[in-house]
Amino acid sequence: MPGKGILWPDGEVEQVEGVEAVFKQWQLYAKLEELNYLHHREAYALLGQFLSRISRPFTLLDLGCGDAGFMAQALAGTTISRYTGVDLARMALTLAAKNLARLQCEHILMENDFYEVVREAEIKAEVIWIGLSFHHLPQPQKVKFLGLARKILPDDGYLLMYEPTLLEDENREEFLERCQRVSKSLWVGLTAAEREKILEHIVTYDFPEKLSILDHMGRQQGFSSLSLLYQDPEKIFALVCLPA
């Protein structure tokens, strides 16, 4: 986190600026959630339906958990016994603690990078959830992540992901152009500056895969066939399940 361990006056200024930048970024992401431009409501409603069909007590590892607001709703009424959320943003984890307080289960929050957690930590879970984070990894790291995730899960476990995906006949450049068209035509609740900020993030950090490639990578690392549980109307985001 910005400012951790800094003692000099200049560092204190950097810490304030860093916190302010994170706060503004978080505000913009919260606005996207509120306007449902990333289709969180539909995806998490279906995730809740999926999890509600697990009859035995289960543990869930939420990678890139954010404020866990939608996740807390999805877990309500399930047999969840322990929830572990991982995120780099301390602000988000503070909000997550409040949102998860309503659940009648143990919950653990970790301020860490999700990839480092699956790579180094001794964690076991029946369900792993990663939402809008996996696509930031380059493809070799995606493959490694899937292998590490498979080791965490039991043979009857699940890896569930909600991520942007390429169409089968589309490359990354065409995907970026499609995102730009969708944002201009449908994200009317954002200012031009806010749309530009989001598109800048997508161009810099988003490296989505085709569903067929995700399925292939998953099989390589010991998962069963990928199931598509939801795709938004513009076919930018997909909710998928990789059974162990």
CSV table of N, CA and C in Angstrom, one decimal, residues 134-135 139 142 146 161 163-166 168 207-221 223-226 238 240 242:
chain,number,residue,atom,x,y,z
A,134,PHE,N,-8.2,-12.2,-13.5
A,134,PHE,CA,-7.4,-13.2,-14.2
A,134,PHE,C,-6.9,-12.7,-15.5
A,135,HIS,N,-7.7,-11.8,-16.2
A,135,HIS,CA,-7.3,-11.4,-17.5
A,135,HIS,C,-6.1,-10.4,-17.5
A,139,GLN,N,-0.4,-14.7,-20.7
A,139,GLN,CA,-0.8,-16.1,-20.8
A,139,GLN,C,0.0,-17.1,-20.1
A,142,LYS,N,-1.2,-17.1,-16.7
A,142,LYS,CA,-2.5,-17.7,-16.6
A,142,LYS,C,-2.5,-19.2,-16.4
A,146,LEU,N,-3.7,-21.4,-13.2
A,146,LEU,CA,-4.6,-22.5,-13.3
A,146,LEU,C,-4.0,-23.8,-12.6
A,161,MET,N,-14.9,-18.2,-12.6
A,161,MET,CA,-14.3,-16.9,-13.1
A,161,MET,C,-15.4,-16.1,-13.8
A,163,GLU,N,-14.9,-13.0,-16.3
A,163,GLU,CA,-13.8,-12.3,-16.9
A,163,GLU,C,-14.2,-11.8,-18.3
A,164,PRO,N,-13.5,-10.8,-18.8
A,164,PRO,CA,-13.7,-10.4,-20.2
A,164,PRO,C,-13.1,-11.5,-21.1
A,165,THR,N,-13.7,-11.8,-22.3
A,165,THR,CA,-13.2,-12.8,-23.1
A,165,THR,C,-13.3,-12.4,-24.6
A,166,LEU,N,-12.4,-12.9,-25.4
A,166,LEU,CA,-12.4,-12.7,-26.8
A,166,LEU,C,-13.5,-13.5,-27.5
A,168,GLU,N,-14.5,-16.0,-30.6
A,168,GLU,CA,-13.6,-17.0,-31.2
A,168,GLU,C,-12.9,-16.5,-32.5
A,207,PHE,N,-5.9,-8.4,-21.0
A,207,PHE,CA,-5.4,-9.4,-22.0
A,207,PHE,C,-6.4,-10.6,-22.0
A,208,PRO,N,-7.6,-10.5,-22.5
A,208,PRO,CA,-8.6,-11.6,-22.4
A,208,PRO,C,-8.2,-12.7,-23.3
A,209,GLU,N,-8.8,-13.9,-23.0
A,209,GLU,CA,-8.6,-15.1,-23.8
A,209,GLU,C,-9.9,-15.5,-24.5
A,210,LYS,N,-9.9,-16.3,-25.5
A,210,LYS,CA,-11.0,-17.0,-26.0
A,210,LYS,C,-11.5,-18.1,-25.1
A,211,LEU,N,-12.8,-18.3,-25.1
A,211,LEU,CA,-13.3,-19.4,-24.2
A,211,LEU,C,-12.7,-20.7,-24.6
A,212,SER,N,-12.4,-21.0,-25.8
A,212,SER,CA,-11.8,-22.2,-26.2
A,212,SER,C,-10.4,-22.4,-25.7
A,213,ILE,N,-9.7,-21.2,-25.6
A,213,ILE,CA,-8.3,-21.2,-25.1
A,213,ILE,C,-8.4,-21.4,-23.6
A,214,LEU,N,-9.3,-20.8,-22.9
A,214,LEU,CA,-9.5,-21.0,-21.4
A,214,LEU,C,-9.8,-22.5,-21.1
A,215,ASP,N,-10.6,-23.1,-22.0
A,215,ASP,CA,-11.0,-24.5,-21.8
A,215,ASP,C,-9.7,-25.4,-22.0
A,216,HIS,N,-8.9,-25.1,-23.0
A,216,HIS,CA,-7.7,-25.8,-23.3
A,216,HIS,C,-6.7,-25.7,-22.2
A,217,MET,N,-6.5,-24.5,-21.7
A,217,MET,CA,-5.5,-24.2,-20.6
A,217,MET,C,-6.0,-25.0,-19.4
A,218,GLY,N,-7.3,-24.9,-19.1
A,218,GLY,CA,-7.8,-25.6,-17.9
A,218,GLY,C,-7.6,-27.1,-18.0
A,219,ARG,N,-7.9,-27.7,-19.1
A,219,ARG,CA,-7.7,-29.1,-19.3
A,219,ARG,C,-6.2,-29.5,-19.1
A,220,GLN,N,-5.3,-28.7,-19.6
A,220,GLN,CA,-3.9,-28.9,-19.5
A,220,GLN,C,-3.5,-29.0,-18.0
A,221,GLN,N,-4.1,-28.2,-17.2
A,221,GLN,CA,-3.8,-28.2,-15.8
A,221,GLN,C,-4.6,-29.0,-14.9
A,223,PHE,N,-8.1,-29.6,-15.0
A,223,PHE,CA,-9.6,-29.4,-14.8
A,223,PHE,C,-10.4,-30.1,-15.9
A,224,SER,N,-11.7,-30.3,-15.6
A,224,SER,CA,-12.6,-30.8,-16.5
A,224,SER,C,-13.0,-29.7,-17.5
A,225,SER,N,-13.9,-30.1,-18.4
A,225,SER,CA,-14.4,-29.2,-19.5
A,225,SER,C,-15.0,-27.9,-18.9
A,226,LEU,N,-14.7,-26.8,-19.5
A,226,LEU,CA,-15.2,-25.5,-19.1
A,226,LEU,C,-16.7,-25.4,-19.4
A,238,ALA,N,-17.8,-13.1,-19.5
A,238,ALA,CA,-18.3,-14.4,-19.4
A,238,ALA,C,-18.1,-15.0,-18.0
A,240,VAL,N,-17.7,-18.4,-16.1
A,240,VAL,CA,-17.4,-19.8,-16.5
A,240,VAL,C,-17.1,-20.6,-15.2
A,242,LEU,N,-14.9,-24.1,-14.1
A,242,LEU,CA,-13.9,-25.1,-14.4
A,242,LEU,C,-14.0,-26.1,-13.2
